[in-house]
Tab-separated table of C-alpha atoms and ligand atoms in Angstrom:
chain	number	residue	atom	x	y	z
V	1	MET	CA	-18.263	6.069	36.391
V	2	THR	CA	-17.253	2.603	35.197
V	3	LYS	CA	-15.044	2.170	32.172
V	4	ARG	CA	-16.707	1.779	28.815
V	5	LYS	CA	-15.670	1.613	25.194
V	6	ILE	CA	-14.905	4.933	23.552
V	7	ARG	CA	-17.170	5.431	20.520
V	8	MET	CA	-15.733	6.538	17.182
V	9	GLY	CA	-17.422	8.094	14.155
V	10	MET	CA	-15.505	8.208	10.916
V	11	VAL	CA	-15.373	10.611	7.974
V	12	GLY	CA	-13.789	9.089	4.852
V	13	GLY	CA	-12.394	5.583	4.503
V	14	GLY	CA	-14.942	4.444	1.911
V	15	PRO	CA	-14.557	1.589	-0.582
V	16	GLY	CA	-11.178	1.606	-2.362
V	17	SER	CA	-9.673	4.210	-0.053
V	18	PHE	CA	-6.251	3.831	1.516
V	19	ILE	CA	-5.701	5.057	5.080
V	20	GLY	CA	-9.204	4.807	6.557
V	21	LYS	CA	-8.879	1.045	7.021
V	22	PHE	CA	-5.680	1.538	9.028
V	23	HIS	CA	-7.484	3.941	11.331
V	24	VAL	CA	-10.304	1.470	11.955
V	25	LYS	CA	-7.961	-1.460	12.637
V	26	ALA	CA	-5.692	0.656	14.824
V	27	ALA	CA	-8.589	2.076	16.825
V	28	HIS	CA	-9.852	-1.442	17.618
V	29	LEU	CA	-6.435	-2.907	18.410
V	30	ASP	CA	-6.667	-2.648	22.187
V	31	GLY	CA	-10.409	-3.102	22.569
V	32	GLN	CA	-10.834	0.382	24.063
V	33	THR	CA	-12.504	1.943	21.024
V	34	GLU	CA	-15.431	0.912	18.871
V	35	LEU	CA	-16.519	2.277	15.475
V	36	VAL	CA	-20.217	3.157	15.830
V	37	CYS	CA	-20.955	5.363	12.828
V	38	GLY	CA	-19.525	7.002	9.754
V	39	ALA	CA	-19.916	9.207	6.705
V	40	PHE	CA	-17.417	7.087	4.855
V	41	ASP	CA	-17.536	8.324	1.297
V	42	ILE	CA	-18.246	11.303	-0.888
V	43	ASP	CA	-20.932	9.086	-2.474
V	44	PRO	CA	-23.752	8.301	0.025
V	45	ALA	CA	-24.348	4.858	-1.537
V	46	ASN	CA	-20.711	3.955	-0.874
V	47	SER	CA	-21.017	5.222	2.682
V	48	LYS	CA	-23.875	2.753	3.266
V	49	LEU	CA	-21.827	-0.013	1.628
V	50	GLN	CA	-18.858	0.682	3.905
V	51	GLY	CA	-21.138	0.764	6.946
V	52	ARG	CA	-22.308	-2.745	6.037
V	53	GLU	CA	-18.683	-3.903	5.744
V	54	TYR	CA	-18.206	-2.793	9.343
V	55	TYR	CA	-21.538	-4.389	10.483
V	56	LEU	CA	-22.822	-0.989	11.630
V	57	ASP	CA	-26.428	-0.177	12.397
V	58	PRO	CA	-27.550	1.002	8.885
V	59	SER	CA	-29.119	4.128	10.374
V	60	ARG	CA	-25.636	5.205	11.488
V	61	ALA	CA	-23.958	4.945	8.065
V	62	TYR	CA	-24.690	8.543	7.137
V	63	ASP	CA	-24.934	10.259	3.745
V	64	ASN	CA	-22.529	13.033	4.718
V	65	PHE	CA	-20.582	14.338	7.705
V	66	PRO	CA	-22.826	17.331	8.605
V	67	GLU	CA	-25.707	14.842	8.907
V	68	MET	CA	-23.560	12.480	10.984
V	69	ILE	CA	-22.556	15.170	13.447
V	70	ALA	CA	-26.080	16.611	13.757
V	71	ARG	CA	-27.775	13.212	14.169
V	72	GLU	CA	-25.202	11.810	16.577
V	73	LYS	CA	-25.558	14.896	18.754
V	74	GLU	CA	-29.284	14.158	19.097
V	75	LEU	CA	-28.665	10.581	20.327
V	76	PRO	CA	-28.657	9.791	24.046
V	77	GLU	CA	-25.315	10.364	25.758
V	78	ASN	CA	-24.794	6.647	26.342
V	79	VAL	CA	-25.116	5.899	22.597
V	80	ARG	CA	-23.632	8.803	20.658
V	81	MET	CA	-20.062	8.866	19.369
V	82	ASP	CA	-17.328	10.411	21.517
V	83	PHE	CA	-14.969	11.456	18.758
V	84	VAL	CA	-14.703	11.917	15.008
V	85	SER	CA	-11.879	10.407	13.000
V	86	ILE	CA	-11.127	12.287	9.750
V	87	THR	CA	-9.498	10.303	6.924
V	88	THR	CA	-10.624	12.273	3.885
V	89	PRO	CA	-8.485	14.134	1.308
V	90	ASN	CA	-6.914	17.297	2.715
V	91	TYR	CA	-9.660	19.677	1.519
V	92	VAL	CA	-12.200	17.782	3.661
V	93	HIS	CA	-10.268	18.047	6.953
V	94	TYR	CA	-11.223	21.510	8.181
V	95	GLU	CA	-15.023	21.404	7.892
V	96	PRO	CA	-15.617	18.074	9.683
V	97	ALA	CA	-13.048	19.045	12.344
V	98	ARG	CA	-14.700	22.428	12.885
V	99	LEU	CA	-18.199	20.943	13.055
V	100	ALA	CA	-17.071	18.177	15.410
V	101	LEU	CA	-15.405	20.610	17.820
V	102	GLU	CA	-18.316	23.086	17.704
V	103	ASN	CA	-20.671	20.239	18.634
V	104	GLY	CA	-18.585	18.914	21.506
V	105	PHE	CA	-16.848	15.949	19.845
V	106	HIS	CA	-13.140	15.183	20.186
V	107	VAL	CA	-11.181	14.768	16.918
V	108	VAL	CA	-8.524	12.531	15.414
V	109	SER	CA	-7.516	13.961	12.027
V	110	ASP	CA	-5.119	12.857	9.399
V	111	LYS	CA	-2.424	15.199	8.077
V	112	PRO	CA	-1.754	17.738	6.669
V	113	LEU	CA	-4.068	19.432	9.124
V	114	THR	CA	-6.000	21.506	6.539
V	115	ASN	CA	-5.811	22.835	2.993
V	116	ASP	CA	-4.485	26.209	4.145
V	117	THR	CA	-2.821	27.694	7.185
V	118	GLU	CA	-5.591	30.130	8.102
V	119	ASP	CA	-7.973	27.199	8.620
V	120	ALA	CA	-5.312	25.419	10.682
V	121	ARG	CA	-5.025	28.462	12.954
V	122	LYS	CA	-8.814	28.506	13.349
V	123	LEU	CA	-8.732	24.863	14.450
V	124	VAL	CA	-6.024	25.618	17.014
V	125	ARG	CA	-8.201	28.429	18.424
V	126	LEU	CA	-11.260	26.145	18.514
V	127	VAL	CA	-9.340	23.424	20.345
V	128	GLU	CA	-8.092	25.989	22.855
V	129	ASP	CA	-11.596	27.450	23.325
V	130	THR	CA	-13.400	24.104	23.672
V	131	GLY	CA	-10.687	22.203	25.548
V	132	LEU	CA	-11.477	19.137	23.426
V	133	ILE	CA	-8.873	16.517	22.500
V	134	PHE	CA	-7.399	16.800	19.000
V	135	ALA	CA	-4.873	14.273	17.690
V	136	VAL	CA	-3.169	14.393	14.298
V	137	THR	CA	-2.029	11.044	12.935
V	138	HIS	CA	1.654	11.653	12.375
V	139	ALA	CA	1.595	8.029	13.450
V	140	TYR	CA	5.246	7.207	12.745
V	141	THR	CA	6.008	8.742	16.127
V	142	GLY	CA	3.912	5.938	17.626
V	143	TYR	CA	6.576	3.288	16.942
V	144	PRO	CA	8.274	2.059	20.132
V	145	MET	CA	11.766	2.552	18.652
V	146	VAL	CA	10.934	6.159	17.759
V	147	LYS	CA	9.905	6.665	21.392
V	148	GLU	CA	13.201	5.037	22.424
V	149	ALA	CA	15.135	7.359	20.098
V	150	ARG	CA	13.454	10.401	21.671
V	151	HIS	CA	14.205	9.021	25.133
V	152	ILE	CA	17.909	8.576	24.279
V	153	VAL	CA	18.155	12.161	23.001
V	154	GLN	CA	16.325	13.445	26.100
V	155	SER	CA	18.638	11.459	28.400
V	156	GLY	CA	21.566	13.535	27.108
V	157	LYS	CA	23.628	10.410	26.306
V	158	LEU	CA	24.353	11.681	22.785
V	159	GLY	CA	25.442	15.080	24.131
V	160	LYS	CA	24.276	18.278	22.477
V	161	ILE	CA	22.539	17.518	19.171
V	162	ARG	CA	24.422	19.005	16.232
V	163	LYS	CA	23.045	17.409	13.092
V	164	VAL	CA	19.694	15.911	12.038
V	165	VAL	CA	18.842	14.265	8.724
V	166	SER	CA	15.196	13.315	8.211
V	167	GLU	CA	14.219	11.963	4.824
V	168	TYR	CA	11.106	10.505	3.235
V	169	PRO	CA	11.730	9.120	-0.248
V	170	GLN	CA	8.980	7.294	-2.160
V	171	GLY	CA	8.933	6.282	-5.821
V	172	TRP	CA	5.221	5.810	-6.531
V	173	LEU	CA	4.787	9.112	-8.428
V	174	SER	CA	7.836	8.595	-10.686
V	175	GLU	CA	5.375	8.302	-13.560
V	176	PRO	CA	2.202	10.375	-14.089
V	177	MET	CA	-0.234	8.323	-11.992
V	178	GLU	CA	-2.781	11.145	-11.862
V	179	GLY	CA	-5.528	11.223	-14.473
V	180	ILE	CA	-5.423	7.471	-15.092
V	181	GLY	CA	-7.840	6.363	-12.392
V	182	ASN	CA	-5.519	6.262	-9.356
V	183	MET	CA	-7.757	7.941	-6.775
V	184	GLN	CA	-4.914	8.599	-4.308
V	185	ALA	CA	-2.779	10.332	-6.986
V	186	ASP	CA	-5.715	12.245	-8.496
V	187	TRP	CA	-6.564	14.361	-5.471
V	188	ARG	CA	-2.989	14.641	-4.152
V	189	LEU	CA	-1.911	16.397	-7.368
V	190	ASP	CA	-4.944	18.683	-7.560
V	191	PRO	CA	-4.314	21.991	-5.734
V	192	ALA	CA	-8.021	22.395	-4.936
V	193	ARG	CA	-8.106	19.103	-3.017
V	194	SER	CA	-4.522	18.805	-1.776
V	195	GLY	CA	-3.602	22.383	-0.853
V	196	LYS	CA	-0.650	24.279	-2.263
V	197	SER	CA	1.788	21.382	-1.945
V	198	ASN	CA	1.642	17.696	-2.759
V	199	CYS	CA	4.914	16.071	-1.729
V	200	MET	CA	5.964	18.439	1.057
V	201	GLY	CA	2.446	18.415	2.529
V	202	ASP	CA	1.865	14.698	2.136
V	203	ILE	CA	5.169	13.336	3.411
V	204	GLY	CA	7.487	16.316	4.050
V	205	THR	CA	5.307	17.129	7.066
V	206	HIS	CA	5.942	13.599	8.421
V	207	ALA	CA	9.715	14.088	8.036
V	208	LEU	CA	9.509	17.432	9.890
V	209	ASN	CA	7.323	15.956	12.634
V	210	LEU	CA	9.668	13.001	13.115
V	211	ALA	CA	12.742	15.264	13.321
V	212	GLU	CA	11.127	17.590	15.872
V	213	TYR	CA	9.636	14.729	17.911
V	214	VAL	CA	12.830	12.682	18.185
V	215	THR	CA	15.109	15.627	18.945
V	216	GLY	CA	12.700	17.799	20.934
V	217	LEU	CA	14.114	20.682	18.868
V	218	LYS	CA	12.252	23.123	16.630
V	219	VAL	CA	13.213	24.193	13.130
V	220	THR	CA	13.795	27.944	13.121
V	221	GLN	CA	15.227	28.629	9.673
V	222	LEU	CA	15.177	26.845	6.359
V	223	CYS	CA	16.361	27.056	2.802
V	224	ALA	CA	14.313	24.994	0.358
V	225	ASP	CA	14.329	23.790	-3.221
V	226	VAL	CA	10.918	22.317	-4.068
V	227	SER	CA	10.355	20.918	-7.558
V	228	THR	CA	7.940	19.325	-9.968
V	229	LEU	CA	10.036	16.831	-11.876
V	230	VAL	CA	7.337	14.974	-13.801
V	231	GLU	CA	6.281	17.208	-16.662
V	232	GLY	CA	2.754	18.591	-16.676
V	233	ARG	CA	2.170	18.010	-12.982
V	234	ARG	CA	0.409	20.818	-11.103
V	235	LEU	CA	2.086	20.338	-7.705
V	236	ASP	CA	5.524	19.421	-6.346
V	237	ASP	CA	6.812	15.861	-6.320
V	238	ASP	CA	10.219	16.481	-4.690
V	239	GLY	CA	11.682	18.851	-2.107
V	240	ASN	CA	15.056	19.334	-0.414
V	241	VAL	CA	15.371	21.570	2.626
V	242	LEU	CA	18.378	22.712	4.654
V	243	VAL	CA	17.251	23.474	8.196
V	244	ARG	CA	18.577	25.131	11.352
V	245	PHE	CA	17.222	24.185	14.767
V	246	ASP	CA	16.637	26.294	17.859
V	247	ASN	CA	19.745	24.900	19.639
V	248	GLY	CA	21.989	25.745	16.670
V	249	ALA	CA	21.931	22.207	15.194
V	250	ARG	CA	21.967	21.934	11.419
V	251	GLY	CA	20.028	19.491	9.321
V	252	ILE	CA	18.463	18.282	6.127
V	253	ILE	CA	14.821	17.403	5.625
V	254	TYR	CA	13.845	15.989	2.286
V	255	ALA	CA	10.816	14.336	0.793
V	256	SER	CA	10.394	12.840	-2.634
V	257	GLN	CA	7.812	10.852	-4.552
V	258	ILE	CA	9.942	10.451	-7.678
V	259	SER	CA	12.782	8.492	-6.058
V	260	ALA	CA	12.194	5.535	-8.368
V	261	GLY	CA	12.080	2.192	-6.617
V	262	GLU	CA	11.784	3.577	-3.091
V	263	GLU	CA	8.855	2.310	-0.994
V	264	ASN	CA	8.265	4.266	2.219
V	265	GLY	CA	11.866	5.068	3.076
V	266	LEU	CA	11.208	7.382	6.012
V	267	LYS	CA	14.505	7.531	7.890
V	268	ILE	CA	16.040	9.682	10.580
V	269	ARG	CA	19.626	10.152	11.663
V	270	VAL	CA	20.514	12.294	14.661
V	271	TYR	CA	24.092	13.119	15.672
V	272	GLY	CA	25.206	14.593	18.979
V	273	GLU	CA	28.653	15.377	20.431
V	274	LYS	CA	29.150	11.802	21.692
V	275	GLY	CA	27.155	9.603	19.341
V	276	GLY	CA	24.300	9.264	16.891
V	277	LEU	CA	21.239	7.215	16.160
V	278	GLU	CA	19.466	5.895	13.103
V	279	TRP	CA	15.924	4.576	12.552
V	280	ILE	CA	14.235	3.579	9.311
V	281	GLN	CA	10.515	2.915	8.861
V	282	VAL	CA	10.871	-0.225	6.737
V	283	GLU	CA	12.724	-1.841	9.691
V	284	PRO	CA	10.790	-0.163	12.491
V	285	ASN	CA	11.803	-2.601	15.228
V	286	THR	CA	15.484	-1.734	15.009
V	287	LEU	CA	17.122	1.378	16.431
V	288	THR	CA	20.857	1.717	15.827
V	289	VAL	CA	22.886	3.823	18.232
V	290	LYS	CA	26.431	4.748	17.220
V	291	TRP	CA	29.152	5.885	19.634
V	292	LEU	CA	32.463	7.687	19.333
V	293	ASP	CA	34.127	5.476	21.943
V	294	LYS	CA	32.402	2.080	21.820
V	295	PRO	CA	30.786	-0.347	19.397
V	296	VAL	CA	27.407	0.194	17.766
V	297	GLU	CA	24.319	-0.751	19.822
V	298	VAL	CA	21.223	-2.317	18.273
V	299	ILE	CA	18.060	-1.754	20.326
V	300	ARG	CA	14.881	-3.705	19.687
V	301	PRO	CA	11.483	-3.485	21.410
V	302	GLY	CA	10.203	-5.909	24.034
V	303	ASN	CA	13.539	-6.104	25.860
V	304	PRO	CA	14.014	-5.284	29.549
V	305	TRP	CA	16.599	-2.595	28.811
V	306	CYS	CA	14.172	-0.480	26.778
V	307	SER	CA	12.911	2.784	28.263
V	308	ASP	CA	9.576	2.889	30.097
V	309	ILE	CA	8.015	4.936	27.295
V	310	ALA	CA	9.108	2.384	24.664
V	311	LYS	CA	7.735	-0.433	26.861
V	312	TYR	CA	4.418	1.395	27.279
V	313	ASN	CA	4.150	1.526	23.478
V	314	THR	CA	5.113	-2.123	22.886
V	315	ARG	CA	2.554	-4.930	22.854
V	316	PHE	CA	4.568	-8.090	22.177
V	317	PRO	CA	7.603	-9.824	23.644
V	318	ALA	CA	10.972	-9.297	21.913
V	319	GLY	CA	11.258	-10.852	18.467
V	320	HIS	CA	7.578	-10.514	17.562
V	321	PRO	CA	7.562	-7.634	15.074
V	322	GLU	CA	5.193	-4.703	15.461
V	323	GLY	CA	4.188	-2.527	12.533
V	324	LEU	CA	2.264	0.460	11.242
V	325	ILE	CA	-1.114	-0.578	12.648
V	326	GLU	CA	0.422	-0.830	16.122
V	327	ALA	CA	2.048	2.614	15.682
V	328	PHE	CA	-1.332	4.093	14.669
V	329	GLY	CA	-2.837	2.050	17.498
V	330	ASN	CA	-0.614	3.842	19.989
V	331	VAL	CA	-2.081	7.186	18.900
V	332	TYR	CA	-5.625	5.804	19.213
V	333	ARG	CA	-4.936	4.128	22.570
V	334	ASN	CA	-3.635	7.414	23.972
V	335	VAL	CA	-6.657	9.309	22.671
V	336	ALA	CA	-9.055	6.695	24.103
V	337	THR	CA	-7.212	6.748	27.443
V	338	CYS	CA	-7.436	10.543	27.600
V	339	ILE	CA	-11.170	10.516	26.760
V	340	GLN	CA	-11.765	7.742	29.334
V	341	HIS	CA	-9.991	9.704	32.052
V	342	ARG	CA	-11.951	12.796	31.148
V	343	LEU	CA	-15.213	10.854	31.466
V	344	GLU	CA	-14.073	9.740	34.907
V	345	GLY	CA	-13.032	13.285	35.877
V	346	LYS	CA	-9.394	12.201	36.258
V	347	GLN	CA	-6.055	13.384	34.852
V	348	PRO	CA	-4.625	10.971	32.250
V	349	PRO	CA	-1.160	9.505	32.889
V	350	ALA	CA	1.680	11.505	31.272
V	351	GLU	CA	2.499	8.696	28.811
V	352	ALA	CA	-1.059	8.873	27.386
V	353	LEU	CA	-0.536	12.547	26.484
V	354	ASP	CA	2.291	11.560	24.132
V	355	PHE	CA	0.537	11.939	20.761
V	356	PRO	CA	0.731	14.541	17.957
V	357	THR	CA	-1.722	17.391	18.521
V	358	VAL	CA	-3.358	20.219	16.600
V	359	HIS	CA	-0.210	22.279	17.336
V	360	ASP	CA	1.926	19.713	15.486
V	361	GLY	CA	-0.630	19.914	12.683
V	362	LEU	CA	-0.212	23.698	12.528
V	363	ARG	CA	3.593	23.334	12.422
V	364	GLY	CA	3.162	21.099	9.370
V	365	MET	CA	1.122	23.805	7.652
V	366	LEU	CA	3.693	26.491	8.541
V	367	PHE	CA	6.403	24.202	7.152
V	368	ILE	CA	4.542	23.908	3.820
V	369	ASP	CA	4.220	27.715	3.611
V	370	ALA	CA	7.863	28.283	4.509
V	371	VAL	CA	9.390	25.742	2.116
V	372	LEU	CA	7.310	27.021	-0.797
V	373	GLU	CA	8.153	30.641	-0.021
V	374	SER	CA	11.843	29.841	0.330
V	375	SER	CA	11.847	27.773	-2.844
V	376	GLU	CA	10.220	30.553	-4.853
V	377	SER	CA	12.746	33.111	-3.648
V	378	ASP	CA	16.142	33.574	-5.365
V	379	SER	CA	17.715	35.528	-2.545
V	380	LYS	CA	18.865	32.492	-0.589
V	381	TRP	CA	21.526	31.541	-3.181
V	382	LEU	CA	24.881	33.288	-3.170
V	383	ASP	CA	26.587	33.780	-6.541
V	384	PHE	CA	29.767	31.739	-6.838
V	385	PRO	CA	32.526	34.017	-8.161
V	386	ASN	CA	34.185	32.846	-11.425
A	401	LIG	P1	-8.185	8.114	-0.438
A	401	LIG	O1	-8.423	8.873	-1.694
A	401	LIG	O2	-7.667	6.725	-0.531
A	401	LIG	O3	-9.537	8.043	0.423
A	401	LIG	C1	-10.297	9.175	0.724
A	401	LIG	C2	-11.696	8.753	1.157
A	401	LIG	O4	-12.380	9.911	1.621
A	401	LIG	C3	-12.550	8.147	0.041
A	401	LIG	O5	-13.270	7.055	0.548
A	401	LIG	C4	-13.496	9.279	-0.330
A	401	LIG	O6	-14.732	8.875	-0.889
A	401	LIG	C5	-13.690	9.900	1.030
A	401	LIG	N1	-14.238	11.243	0.971
A	401	LIG	C6	-13.893	12.282	0.152
A	401	LIG	N2	-14.679	13.335	0.385
A	401	LIG	C7	-15.528	12.991	1.379
A	401	LIG	C8	-16.577	13.652	2.056
A	401	LIG	N3	-16.904	14.914	1.772
A	401	LIG	N4	-17.241	12.981	3.036
A	401	LIG	C9	-16.922	11.699	3.339
A	401	LIG	N5	-15.939	11.016	2.718
A	401	LIG	C10	-15.257	11.655	1.747
A	401	LIG	O7	-7.236	9.007	0.434
A	401	LIG	P2	-6.081	8.480	1.433
A	401	LIG	O8	-4.865	8.200	0.656
A	401	LIG	O9	-6.650	7.447	2.319
A	401	LIG	O10	-5.793	9.826	2.253
A	401	LIG	C11	-6.754	10.366	3.129
A	401	LIG	C12	-6.060	11.322	4.111
A	401	LIG	O11	-5.137	10.599	4.897
A	401	LIG	C13	-5.249	12.416	3.430
A	401	LIG	O12	-5.359	13.613	4.146
A	401	LIG	C14	-3.817	11.910	3.490
A	401	LIG	O13	-2.865	12.953	3.512
A	401	LIG	C15	-3.839	11.153	4.785
A	401	LIG	N6	-2.878	10.038	4.874
A	401	LIG	C16	-2.140	9.919	5.999
A	401	LIG	C17	-1.252	8.871	6.170
A	401	LIG	C18	-0.458	8.742	7.452
A	401	LIG	O14	0.541	8.042	7.493
A	401	LIG	N7	-0.884	9.386	8.506
A	401	LIG	C19	-1.086	7.941	5.147
A	401	LIG	C20	-1.877	8.078	3.998
A	401	LIG	C21	-2.783	9.125	3.869
C-alpha cells in the first residue's frame, strides 16, 4: 500500500472556541494529516459555519458527533476518516471516544480524559479490546526540550532522582470570569460539564503528566490541599500537593488559576544525586541543567549535541524557536505515523510510539480523585504540640 494522508474528523473546535484551532493547525503541520469532516459545535449551524472556514465538503460538516461517526462509517474506505479528534468540554469526551472506538476509528482526545473515572476505565478497556490507537493531548511532553530532559534523566547522568517540583500557575481565574460570557470559564467551573475538579483536572493533570514523563517515575502517595479561593465558585481554583514517587523521591505538584499575573507558567525542576534540570513552558526552547561539580549547561534544540529523540521532535535549525503548535504537532505526527504503519501492516518506529495514551489519561483521572479525597480528609495533618 502506498502512503496517503491520514484523514481526521473533529468533534468540537467551533467558532470562538480555544483549543480546537491548535489541534487543526498541529495536525496539518507535517502534511501527513488532513481534516476531512467535523461536528464542530454544540449548535449545528455553527458546525456548518466552521466547516466552511476549513473549506470542507458541506456534507461533511455534521450536525452532531453521532451523525458524523455513523455517516463516515458508511463512506467508502478510501474516503472516510481514519481518526476522531475530540476537543470539546470534558463532559463531551467519553461519548464521542466510545462511539469512535466502537465503530473502528482511532482517537485523539483532549484532557482530562473524561468527566469521571469509571468512564475513563471503560475507555481503557475499549482501547485494549479494539487495539485502536488512542492519544491524549498532554502536548507539553511534545516539546523537544522536554524530550531532552527525559533523555537526560534516563541516561542516569543526574544520578538517582530525589526531588521533583512540577508547577502550573495561571492567573486568568483570579476574578470571577464565569457567568459573564467567558465560554471557557463557564463550563470549566460547572461540575456537570467539567467533572469534580476544575483547576486540578484542567492543569494539575498536565503538571502530573509532565513530572511522570520527564522522570519516568510514578506518584505513589500524595497529600493535597485543594481550595476554592474566589468566593461563590463551585469548583477548585488552586491546589497544592506533596507527592512521593515509586523510587522514594519526594516532590511537589501544584496548580493554580488564581496566581494573579501568571500566564501559563508550567515549570518542572528535577534533582538527582549529581545534578538537576529545569524547564519552563514560556521559554520552551531552553533546558537548564545544573551540576554539583561543574558550571550550568544550557541546552537548546536544533544542535548536534541534542539527543536523537529531541532531534526527531525538532523541525528547525538552532535559533529558530518552536512553540506549542509544534509540540501538539509532534503528538499528531506520531499518531499519523502509527496509523500509516498500521495501514501498511508494519510496526511503527519506537520514537513514533512516544505520545501520551489512554493510560496517561486514566492516571490524570486517578490523580483528580486522589487529590480531592486527600484534601477532604483531616487525617493527613499532625497536630503541632503547644
Ligand atoms: P471551548 O469552550 O473553547 O470550546 C469547546 C467547543 O466544543 C465549542 O466549540 C463547543 O461548541 C464545542 N462543543 C461542545 N459540546 C459539543 C458537542 N456535543 N458536539 C460538538 N461540539 C461541542 O473549550 P476549550 O477551552 O477549547 O477546551 C476544550 C477541551 O480541551 C477541554 O477538555 C479542555 O480541558 C481541553 N484543553 C486542553 C488543552 C491542552 O493543552 N491540551 C488546552 C486547552 C483546553
